[in-house]
Amino acid sequence: MAQSKALLVLENFIGGKFIPCSSYIDSYNPSTGDVYCKVPDSGKEEVEAAVKAAKDAFPLWSSKSPLERSQILNKLADLIEHDLEAFAQAESKDQGKTITFARTVDIPRAAYNFRFFASSILHHVTECTEMATMGCVHYTSRSPVGVAGLISPWNLPLYLLTWKIAPAIACGNTVVAKPSEMTSVTAWMMCKLLEKAGVPHGVVNIVFGTGAKAGEALVCHPDVPLISFTGSTLTAQRITEKSAPHCKRLSLELGGKNPAIIFDDADLSQCIPTTLRSSFANQGEICLCTSRIFVQRGIYSEFLKRFVAEAKKWKTGNPSDPTVDVGALISKEHLEKVRNYVKKAQAEGARVLCGEGVDALDLPPGNQKGYFMLPTVIAEVKDDSSCMQEEIFGPVTCVVAFDTEEEVIKRANGVKYGLAATVWSSNVGRVHRVAHRLQSGLVWTNCWLVRDLNLPFGGMKASGIGREGAKDSYEFFTEVKTITIKH
Ligand code: NAD
């Protein structure tokens, strides 16, 4: 690793080479509050060089067979798996997440993303129809689009970046990726493996820097015809605006305000531990996290009592301690933002039952300046309060009571977002009925975060445009053509 004054210094990866940048941004270790890394502050010039490298690499890469590309992707998956522990340590230090989460979720999934698309690219079929009376057959053919611009957030850094790189290159595109400026280290580490995996120079280029400079330069580049973005709804609006003059193809995976609906016939022995995970896993910094829990009145008191008692058992502290459940939030500013939501709810008359402002945070000496917060449960919140309407993206969840199915569907749908929902009931008819009526791209019933990557992933309303998954990503990252043959 490049070191300067004991700091880790990252470099852009362009055309198969690490290239230093003229200016850098400080990157913090969220669990100590110390600057430990310098991230390139790239702009137009670096993006220009990366797009050129990607354009130059496109003819050769796009002409390889799916099988050749598949073998390279599998090799890359092997290399990431081989270095899993080093990647997990780096992700935990850079992001603040627990080492356990990085080891069991982030890095295994990053490797699996390559393995999954290495396989799925071999199994697509195109369409064919016959018009016998006209003596014609029609068929579709698909080809890669060109240079893909990929922009990813800080919550699941390598996991979400590889979820974009893998399908893009499996389909024969070349890419310029820009990870979040707050979590760039594992992307930089992965660049070191590309050559060994057999990825030709220029197929994957990574430009580090801020959204305003590097991100926007990528979005506005005329030679980048498609942008795959995961991040906030606000940034997506800006990207849509900026890319509009170029008529770019956009995939937008955005925020959520996800409800869990718990009917009185739910199996609470399954529901409570899963709803704790869906609320607080990764410090609540997952777009799919539950932040509004609707509990049917008959079991409301019991649920709340048991849920709060269990939430209090979640251990918050040093992310590298394997017994810790809640690590640090991403930044000082984000911690402040999340805390302010809790304060605002209190000022509006809601009750904070555990966590922020109620229980004491007990941190080891080395973590006193880290950005920590206890899992926080809020009750008696009004549906129109900001805690129930806005994405908080931290370890905060609201619990409210409901009476009828009709009422809860209306309330669950009463936000601008529509990403994920969870329904708990032992009545099969009811879970189907409710799932069908929820305005949500994903509905989990009696479980959470069980994913089949073959199926569409994405949100409705302000949670996004487009879907990702085996077929959906293939369609997004390829251009389709209909060809007619008359015989
Ligand atoms: P963000 O929108 O601030 O940043 C995301 C990325 O966009 C970063 O790389 C950032 O540098 C870049 N960016 C910022 N401004 C830009 C601009 N003007 N032009 C181009 N790029 C720009 O989001 P974040 O705070 O990093 O991530 C948290 C958000 O991501 C939450 O809203 C969360 O729900 C969402 N998210 C969604 C999903 C999903 O799959 N739907 C998954 C994870 C996170």
Coordinates of C-alpha atoms and ligand atoms in Angstrom, one line a residue:
M1 CA 0.0 0.0 0.0
A2 CA 1.3 3.5 -0.9
Q3 CA 2.0 5.3 2.4
S4 CA 2.8 9.0 3.0
K5 CA 3.2 10.4 6.5
A6 CA 1.7 7.1 7.7
L7 CA -1.5 7.8 5.7
L8 CA -2.8 5.5 3.0
V9 CA -2.7 7.4 -0.3
L10 CA -4.9 6.1 -3.1
E11 CA -4.4 6.6 -6.8
N12 CA -6.8 6.5 -9.7
F13 CA -6.7 3.4 -11.9
I14 CA -6.7 4.4 -15.5
G15 CA -5.8 2.2 -18.5
G16 CA -4.4 -0.5 -16.2
K17 CA -2.1 1.9 -14.4
F18 CA -2.2 3.5 -11.0
I19 CA -1.9 7.3 -11.6
P20 CA -1.4 9.9 -8.8
C21 CA -3.7 12.9 -8.6
S22 CA -2.7 16.5 -8.1
S23 CA -5.0 17.0 -5.2
Y24 CA -6.5 14.8 -2.5
I25 CA -9.4 14.6 -0.1
D26 CA -9.1 13.5 3.6
S27 CA -10.9 10.2 4.4
Y28 CA -11.7 9.4 8.0
N29 CA -11.8 6.2 10.0
P30 CA -15.4 6.5 11.4
S31 CA -14.6 4.5 14.5
T32 CA -11.8 6.8 15.7
G33 CA -12.5 10.1 13.9
D34 CA -8.9 10.1 12.6
V35 CA -7.9 11.0 9.0
Y36 CA -6.2 7.8 7.8
C37 CA -6.4 8.0 4.0
K38 CA -6.0 10.4 1.2
V39 CA -8.4 10.0 -1.7
P40 CA -7.7 11.5 -5.2
D41 CA -9.8 14.6 -5.8
S42 CA -10.3 13.9 -9.4
G43 CA -12.1 16.2 -11.9
K44 CA -12.7 16.6 -15.6
E45 CA -9.1 15.8 -16.6
E46 CA -8.9 12.5 -14.8
V47 CA -12.4 11.5 -16.0
E48 CA -11.4 12.4 -19.6
A49 CA -8.4 10.1 -19.4
A50 CA -10.4 7.3 -17.9
V51 CA -13.1 7.6 -20.6
K52 CA -10.5 7.6 -23.3
A53 CA -8.9 4.4 -21.8
A54 CA -12.3 2.7 -21.6
K55 CA -13.2 3.7 -25.2
D56 CA -9.8 2.4 -26.5
A57 CA -10.4 -0.9 -24.7
F58 CA -14.0 -1.4 -25.9
P59 CA -13.4 -2.9 -29.4
L60 CA -11.3 -5.8 -28.1
W61 CA -13.3 -6.5 -24.9
S62 CA -16.7 -6.3 -26.7
S63 CA -15.5 -8.8 -29.3
K64 CA -14.6 -11.5 -26.7
S65 CA -17.1 -14.3 -26.4
P66 CA -19.3 -14.4 -23.3
L67 CA -17.4 -17.5 -22.2
E68 CA -14.0 -15.7 -22.3
R69 CA -15.4 -12.9 -20.3
S70 CA -17.1 -15.3 -17.9
Q71 CA -13.8 -17.0 -17.2
I72 CA -12.1 -13.7 -16.3
L73 CA -15.0 -12.7 -14.0
N74 CA -14.7 -16.0 -12.2
K75 CA -11.0 -15.6 -11.8
L76 CA -11.6 -12.2 -10.3
A77 CA -14.1 -13.7 -7.9
D78 CA -11.5 -16.3 -6.8
L79 CA -8.9 -13.5 -6.2
I80 CA -11.3 -11.5 -4.0
E81 CA -12.3 -14.6 -2.1
H82 CA -8.6 -15.4 -1.6
D83 CA -8.1 -11.9 0.0
L84 CA -11.4 -11.9 1.8
E85 CA -10.0 -11.1 5.2
A86 CA -7.8 -8.2 4.0
F87 CA -10.8 -6.8 2.1
A88 CA -13.1 -7.2 5.1
Q89 CA -10.6 -5.5 7.5
A90 CA -10.3 -2.6 5.0
E91 CA -14.0 -2.2 4.5
S92 CA -14.7 -2.2 8.2
K93 CA -12.0 0.4 8.9
D94 CA -13.0 2.6 6.0
Q95 CA -16.8 2.5 6.5
G96 CA -17.2 1.9 10.2
K97 CA -19.2 -1.3 9.7
T98 CA -18.5 -4.3 12.0
I99 CA -15.9 -6.7 10.9
T100 CA -18.5 -9.4 11.2
F101 CA -20.8 -7.7 8.7
A102 CA -17.9 -7.1 6.3
R103 CA -16.7 -10.7 6.5
T104 CA -20.1 -12.3 6.1
V105 CA -22.0 -9.9 3.9
D106 CA -20.0 -7.2 2.0
I107 CA -17.0 -9.1 0.7
P108 CA -18.5 -12.5 0.0
R109 CA -21.3 -10.8 -1.9
A110 CA -18.7 -8.7 -3.9
A111 CA -17.0 -11.9 -5.0
Y112 CA -20.4 -13.5 -5.7
N113 CA -21.5 -10.6 -7.9
F114 CA -18.7 -11.5 -10.3
R115 CA -19.5 -15.2 -10.1
F116 CA -23.2 -14.7 -10.6
F117 CA -22.8 -12.5 -13.7
A118 CA -20.1 -14.8 -15.0
S119 CA -22.7 -17.5 -15.0
S120 CA -25.8 -15.6 -16.0
I121 CA -24.1 -14.0 -19.1
L122 CA -24.0 -17.6 -20.5
H123 CA -27.7 -18.2 -20.2
H124 CA -29.5 -15.4 -21.9
V125 CA -31.7 -16.1 -24.9
T126 CA -32.9 -13.5 -27.4
E127 CA -36.4 -13.4 -29.0
C128 CA -37.5 -14.8 -32.3
T129 CA -40.9 -14.7 -34.0
E130 CA -42.1 -15.9 -37.4
M131 CA -44.5 -14.3 -39.8
A132 CA -45.2 -17.2 -42.1
T133 CA -47.6 -15.4 -44.3
M134 CA -45.0 -12.7 -45.1
G135 CA -42.2 -15.2 -45.4
C136 CA -40.3 -13.5 -42.6
V137 CA -38.6 -14.4 -39.3
H138 CA -37.7 -11.7 -36.8
Y139 CA -35.1 -12.0 -34.1
T140 CA -33.5 -9.7 -31.6
S141 CA -29.8 -9.3 -31.1
R142 CA -28.1 -7.6 -28.2
S143 CA -24.7 -5.9 -28.1
P144 CA -22.8 -3.9 -25.4
V145 CA -23.5 -0.2 -25.3
G146 CA -20.0 1.2 -24.9
V147 CA -18.4 3.0 -21.9
A148 CA -20.6 2.7 -18.8
G149 CA -20.4 5.3 -16.0
L150 CA -20.9 3.7 -12.6
I151 CA -21.5 5.7 -9.5
S152 CA -21.9 4.0 -6.1
P153 CA -22.6 5.1 -2.4
W154 CA -20.7 4.6 0.9
N155 CA -23.0 2.1 2.7
L156 CA -22.0 -1.1 1.0
P157 CA -18.9 0.0 -0.9
L158 CA -17.4 -2.9 -2.7
Y159 CA -20.7 -4.9 -2.7
L160 CA -22.6 -2.2 -4.6
L161 CA -19.7 -1.2 -6.9
T162 CA -19.2 -4.8 -8.0
W163 CA -23.0 -5.2 -8.5
K164 CA -22.5 -2.7 -11.3
I165 CA -19.1 -3.5 -12.6
A166 CA -19.8 -7.3 -13.0
P167 CA -22.9 -7.1 -15.3
A168 CA -21.5 -4.1 -17.2
I169 CA -18.3 -5.9 -18.2
A170 CA -19.9 -9.4 -18.5
C171 CA -22.1 -7.8 -21.2
G172 CA -18.9 -6.5 -23.0
N173 CA -19.0 -2.9 -22.0
T174 CA -16.0 -1.1 -20.5
V175 CA -16.4 1.0 -17.5
V176 CA -15.4 4.2 -15.6
A177 CA -16.5 3.8 -12.0
K178 CA -16.6 6.4 -9.2
P179 CA -17.0 5.0 -5.7
S180 CA -18.1 7.3 -2.9
E181 CA -15.3 9.6 -1.8
M182 CA -15.9 8.4 1.8
T183 CA -15.3 4.8 1.1
S184 CA -12.8 4.3 -1.7
V185 CA -10.2 1.9 -0.3
T186 CA -11.6 -1.5 -1.3
A187 CA -12.3 -0.4 -4.9
W188 CA -8.6 0.6 -5.0
M189 CA -7.6 -2.7 -3.6
M190 CA -9.6 -4.5 -6.2
C191 CA -7.8 -2.7 -9.0
K192 CA -4.6 -4.5 -8.0
L193 CA -6.3 -7.8 -8.8
L194 CA -7.6 -7.0 -12.3
E195 CA -4.5 -7.7 -14.3
K196 CA -4.0 -11.1 -12.5
A197 CA -7.6 -12.0 -13.3
G198 CA -7.0 -11.3 -16.9
V199 CA -9.1 -8.1 -17.2
P200 CA -7.4 -6.2 -20.1
H201 CA -6.1 -2.7 -19.4
G202 CA -8.8 -0.1 -19.8
V203 CA -11.8 -2.4 -19.3
V204 CA -12.2 -1.3 -15.7
N205 CA -11.1 2.3 -14.8
I206 CA -11.7 3.8 -11.4
V207 CA -11.7 7.5 -10.8
F208 CA -11.9 8.6 -7.1
G209 CA -13.3 11.9 -5.9
T210 CA -16.4 13.8 -5.0
G211 CA -19.7 13.7 -6.6
A212 CA -19.7 17.3 -7.5
K213 CA -16.4 17.1 -9.4
A214 CA -15.6 13.6 -10.5
G215 CA -19.2 12.3 -10.5
E216 CA -20.6 15.2 -12.5
A217 CA -17.8 15.1 -15.0
L218 CA -18.6 11.4 -15.7
V219 CA -22.4 12.1 -15.9
C220 CA -21.8 15.0 -18.3
H221 CA -19.2 13.2 -20.5
P222 CA -20.6 12.9 -24.1
D223 CA -18.8 9.5 -24.6
V224 CA -20.5 7.8 -21.7
P225 CA -24.0 6.8 -23.0
L226 CA -25.2 5.1 -19.8
I227 CA -25.0 5.8 -16.1
S228 CA -25.8 3.3 -13.4
F229 CA -26.2 5.2 -10.1
T230 CA -27.0 4.0 -6.6
G231 CA -27.4 6.8 -4.0
S232 CA -29.8 9.4 -2.7
T233 CA -32.9 10.6 -4.5
L234 CA -31.6 14.1 -4.3
T235 CA -28.4 13.2 -6.2
A236 CA -30.4 11.2 -8.7
Q237 CA -32.5 14.3 -9.5
R238 CA -29.3 16.2 -10.2
I239 CA -27.9 13.4 -12.4
T240 CA -31.1 13.2 -14.4
E241 CA -31.0 17.0 -15.0
K242 CA -27.3 16.9 -16.0
S243 CA -27.6 13.9 -18.3
A244 CA -30.8 15.1 -20.0
P245 CA -29.1 17.1 -22.8
H246 CA -27.2 13.9 -23.8
C247 CA -30.3 11.6 -23.6
K248 CA -28.4 9.1 -21.5
R249 CA -29.7 5.8 -20.4
L250 CA -30.1 5.9 -16.6
S251 CA -30.5 3.2 -13.9
L252 CA -31.3 4.9 -10.6
E253 CA -31.3 2.9 -7.3
L254 CA -32.3 5.3 -4.6
G255 CA -33.5 5.7 -1.0
G256 CA -36.3 4.1 0.9
K257 CA -38.6 4.6 3.9
N258 CA -39.4 0.9 4.3
P259 CA -42.3 -0.4 6.3
A260 CA -42.6 -3.6 8.2
I261 CA -46.3 -4.6 8.7
I262 CA -46.8 -7.0 11.6
F263 CA -50.2 -8.6 11.9
D264 CA -51.5 -10.1 15.2
D265 CA -51.1 -13.7 13.8
A266 CA -47.3 -13.2 13.1
D267 CA -44.8 -15.6 14.6
L268 CA -43.1 -13.1 16.9
S269 CA -40.2 -15.6 17.7
Q270 CA -39.2 -15.1 14.0
C271 CA -40.4 -11.6 13.5
I272 CA -38.7 -9.9 16.4
P273 CA -35.1 -11.0 15.7
T274 CA -35.6 -10.4 11.9
T275 CA -37.1 -6.9 12.4
L276 CA -34.2 -6.0 14.7
R277 CA -31.8 -7.0 11.9
S278 CA -33.9 -5.2 9.3
S279 CA -33.8 -2.1 11.5
F280 CA -30.3 -2.0 12.7
A281 CA -28.0 -4.2 10.5
N282 CA -25.0 -2.2 9.2
Q283 CA -26.0 0.6 11.6
G284 CA -29.3 1.0 9.7
E285 CA -27.3 2.2 6.7
I286 CA -28.9 -0.1 4.2
C287 CA -31.4 1.2 1.7
L288 CA -33.6 -1.8 2.5
C289 CA -33.6 -1.2 6.3
T290 CA -37.0 -1.0 8.0
S291 CA -37.7 2.4 9.5
R292 CA -41.4 2.3 10.1
I293 CA -42.9 -0.7 12.0
F294 CA -46.6 -1.0 11.9
V295 CA -47.9 -3.4 14.6
Q296 CA -51.5 -4.6 14.8
R297 CA -53.1 -3.2 18.0
G298 CA -53.7 -6.6 19.7
I299 CA -50.0 -7.4 19.9
Y300 CA -48.6 -3.8 20.0
S301 CA -47.7 -3.7 23.7
E302 CA -46.1 -7.2 23.7
F303 CA -44.2 -6.5 20.5
L304 CA -42.9 -3.2 21.8
K305 CA -41.8 -4.6 25.1
R306 CA -39.9 -7.6 23.6
F307 CA -38.5 -5.5 20.7
V308 CA -37.0 -2.8 22.9
A309 CA -35.6 -5.4 25.4
E310 CA -33.8 -7.1 22.5
A311 CA -32.7 -3.8 20.9
K312 CA -31.0 -2.9 24.2
K313 CA -28.9 -6.1 23.9
W314 CA -27.3 -5.0 20.6
K315 CA -23.7 -4.1 21.4
T316 CA -22.4 -0.9 20.0
G317 CA -18.6 -0.3 19.9
N318 CA -15.3 -1.0 18.2
P319 CA -16.2 -2.4 14.7
S320 CA -13.2 -4.7 14.7
D321 CA -14.4 -6.5 17.9
P322 CA -16.3 -9.6 16.5
T323 CA -18.8 -9.5 19.4
V324 CA -20.0 -6.0 18.4
D325 CA -23.3 -5.7 16.5
V326 CA -23.3 -1.9 15.7
G327 CA -20.3 -0.1 14.4
A328 CA -19.7 3.5 13.6
L329 CA -21.9 5.7 11.3
I330 CA -20.1 6.9 8.2
S331 CA -19.3 10.5 9.3
K332 CA -19.6 13.2 11.9
E333 CA -22.1 15.1 9.8
H334 CA -24.2 12.0 9.2
L335 CA -24.3 11.1 12.9
E336 CA -25.4 14.7 13.6
K337 CA -28.2 14.4 11.0
V338 CA -29.4 11.1 12.4
R339 CA -29.4 12.4 16.0
N340 CA -31.3 15.5 14.9
Y341 CA -34.1 13.3 13.6
V342 CA -34.5 11.8 17.1
K343 CA -34.4 15.2 18.7
K344 CA -37.1 16.4 16.3
A345 CA -39.3 13.4 17.0
Q346 CA -39.0 14.1 20.8
A347 CA -39.9 17.7 20.3
E348 CA -43.0 16.6 18.4
G349 CA -44.1 14.5 21.3
A350 CA -42.8 11.1 20.4
R351 CA -41.4 8.7 23.0
V352 CA -37.8 7.4 22.6
L353 CA -37.8 4.0 24.3
C354 CA -34.2 3.1 24.0
G355 CA -30.9 4.3 22.5
E356 CA -30.1 7.9 21.7
G357 CA -30.6 10.3 24.7
V358 CA -32.0 7.4 26.8
D359 CA -29.2 4.9 27.3
A360 CA -25.5 5.5 27.9
L361 CA -23.0 4.7 25.2
D362 CA -20.1 2.8 26.6
L363 CA -17.1 3.0 24.2
P364 CA -13.5 1.8 24.5
P365 CA -10.9 4.6 25.0
G366 CA -9.7 4.4 21.4
N367 CA -13.2 4.9 20.0
Q368 CA -14.3 7.9 22.0
K369 CA -14.1 10.2 19.0
G370 CA -15.8 7.8 16.7
Y371 CA -19.3 8.4 15.2
F372 CA -21.3 5.9 17.3
M373 CA -25.0 5.8 18.2
L374 CA -27.1 3.2 20.0
P375 CA -30.0 1.4 18.3
T376 CA -32.9 3.7 18.9
V377 CA -36.6 2.9 19.0
I378 CA -39.2 5.6 18.8
A379 CA -42.9 5.2 19.5
E380 CA -46.0 7.4 19.4
V381 CA -44.8 9.1 16.2
K382 CA -47.3 10.8 13.9
D383 CA -47.4 9.5 10.3
D384 CA -46.7 12.9 8.9
S385 CA -43.6 13.6 11.1
S386 CA -40.2 13.8 9.4
C387 CA -39.1 10.6 11.2
M388 CA -41.9 8.7 9.5
Q389 CA -41.6 10.4 6.1
E390 CA -37.9 11.0 5.4
E391 CA -35.0 8.5 5.0
I392 CA -32.9 8.7 8.2
F393 CA -30.3 6.0 7.1
G394 CA -29.2 5.3 10.7
P395 CA -30.0 3.0 13.6
V396 CA -33.4 4.5 14.2
T397 CA -36.8 2.8 13.8
C398 CA -40.3 4.0 14.6
V399 CA -43.0 1.7 16.0
V400 CA -46.7 2.6 15.6
A401 CA -50.0 0.7 16.0
F402 CA -52.7 0.0 13.4
D403 CA -56.1 -1.7 13.4
T404 CA -57.1 -2.9 10.0
E405 CA -55.5 -4.3 6.8
E406 CA -57.0 -1.5 4.7
E407 CA -55.7 1.2 7.0
V408 CA -52.2 -0.2 7.2
I409 CA -51.8 -0.5 3.4
K410 CA -52.8 3.1 3.0
R411 CA -50.4 4.3 5.8
A412 CA -47.5 2.1 4.5
N413 CA -48.0 3.6 1.0
G414 CA -48.2 7.1 2.4
V415 CA -44.6 8.2 1.7
K416 CA -42.8 9.3 -1.4
Y417 CA -40.5 6.2 -1.4
G418 CA -41.3 2.7 -2.6
L419 CA -38.3 0.5 -2.2
A420 CA -38.8 -2.5 0.1
A421 CA -41.5 -3.7 2.5
T422 CA -41.9 -6.6 5.0
V423 CA -45.1 -8.3 5.9
W424 CA -45.5 -10.6 8.9
S425 CA -48.6 -12.9 9.1
S426 CA -49.3 -16.6 9.1
N427 CA -52.3 -16.0 6.9
V428 CA -51.1 -16.8 3.3
G429 CA -54.1 -15.2 1.6
R430 CA -53.4 -12.0 3.6
V431 CA -49.7 -11.8 2.8
H432 CA -50.4 -12.2 -0.9
R433 CA -53.2 -9.6 -0.8
V434 CA -51.1 -7.0 1.1
A435 CA -47.9 -7.7 -0.9
H436 CA -49.8 -7.0 -4.1
R437 CA -51.2 -3.7 -2.9
L438 CA -48.0 -2.3 -1.4
Q439 CA -46.2 0.3 -3.6
S440 CA -42.8 -1.2 -3.2
G441 CA -40.3 -2.8 -5.6
L442 CA -39.6 -5.6 -3.2
V443 CA -41.9 -7.2 -0.6
W444 CA -40.6 -9.8 1.8
T445 CA -43.1 -11.8 3.7
N446 CA -42.1 -13.5 7.0
C447 CA -38.4 -12.8 6.2
W448 CA -36.1 -10.0 5.2
L449 CA -33.2 -9.6 2.8
V450 CA -33.5 -13.0 1.2
R451 CA -32.4 -12.3 -2.4
D452 CA -32.4 -14.3 -5.6
L453 CA -30.1 -12.2 -7.8
N454 CA -31.9 -13.5 -10.9
L455 CA -35.0 -11.4 -10.1
P456 CA -35.5 -7.7 -10.5
F457 CA -34.2 -5.4 -7.7
G458 CA -35.2 -1.8 -7.5
G459 CA -37.7 0.8 -6.3
M460 CA -40.9 2.5 -7.2
K461 CA -41.8 6.2 -6.8
A462 CA -38.8 8.2 -5.4
S463 CA -36.9 5.0 -4.8
G464 CA -35.7 4.7 -8.3
I465 CA -36.0 4.1 -12.0
G466 CA -35.2 0.7 -13.6
R467 CA -34.3 -2.6 -12.1
E468 CA -31.2 -4.6 -11.7
G469 CA -30.8 -8.5 -11.7
A470 CA -29.8 -11.1 -14.2
K471 CA -32.2 -10.2 -17.0
D472 CA -32.7 -6.6 -16.0
S473 CA -29.0 -5.8 -15.8
Y474 CA -28.4 -7.6 -19.1
E475 CA -31.1 -5.5 -20.8
F476 CA -29.8 -2.3 -19.2
F477 CA -26.2 -2.9 -20.2
T478 CA -27.0 -4.0 -23.8
E479 CA -28.5 -2.3 -26.8
V480 CA -31.2 -4.4 -28.5
K481 CA -31.8 -4.6 -32.2
T482 CA -34.7 -6.3 -34.1
I483 CA -33.6 -7.9 -37.4
T484 CA -36.1 -9.2 -40.0
I485 CA -35.1 -11.9 -42.5
K486 CA -37.3 -12.5 -45.5
H487 CA -36.8 -15.8 -47.2
Ligands
NAD1 P1 -25.2 10.2 -2.5 O1 -26.3 10.4 -3.4 O2 -24.8 11.4 -1.6 O3 -23.9 9.7 -3.2 C1 -23.9 8.5 -4.0 C2 -22.7 8.7 -5.0 O4 -23.0 9.7 -5.9 C3 -21.4 9.0 -4.4 O5 -20.4 8.3 -5.1 C4 -21.3 10.5 -4.6 O6 -20.0 11.0 -4.7 C5 -21.9 10.6 -6.0 N1 -22.5 12.0 -6.3 C6 -22.9 12.9 -5.4 N2 -23.3 14.0 -6.1 C7 -23.1 13.7 -7.4 C8 -23.4 14.4 -8.6 N3 -23.8 15.7 -8.6 N4 -23.1 13.9 -9.8 C9 -22.6 12.6 -9.8 N5 -22.4 11.9 -8.7 C10 -22.6 12.4 -7.5 O7 -25.6 9.0 -1.6 P2 -24.8 8.4 -0.3 O8 -25.1 9.3 0.8 O9 -23.4 8.0 -0.7 O10 -25.6 7.0 -0.1 C11 -26.7 6.9 0.7 C12 -28.0 6.8 -0.2 O11 -27.9 5.8 -1.1 C13 -29.2 6.6 0.6 O12 -30.2 7.4 0.2 C14 -29.5 5.1 0.3 O13 -30.9 4.7 0.5 C15 -29.1 5.0 -1.1 N6 -28.9 3.6 -1.5 C16 -29.7 3.0 -2.3 C17 -29.6 1.7 -2.7 C18 -30.5 1.0 -3.6 O14 -30.1 -0.1 -4.1 N7 -31.7 1.5 -3.9 C19 -28.5 1.0 -2.1 C20 -27.6 1.6 -1.3 C21 -27.8 3.0 -0.9

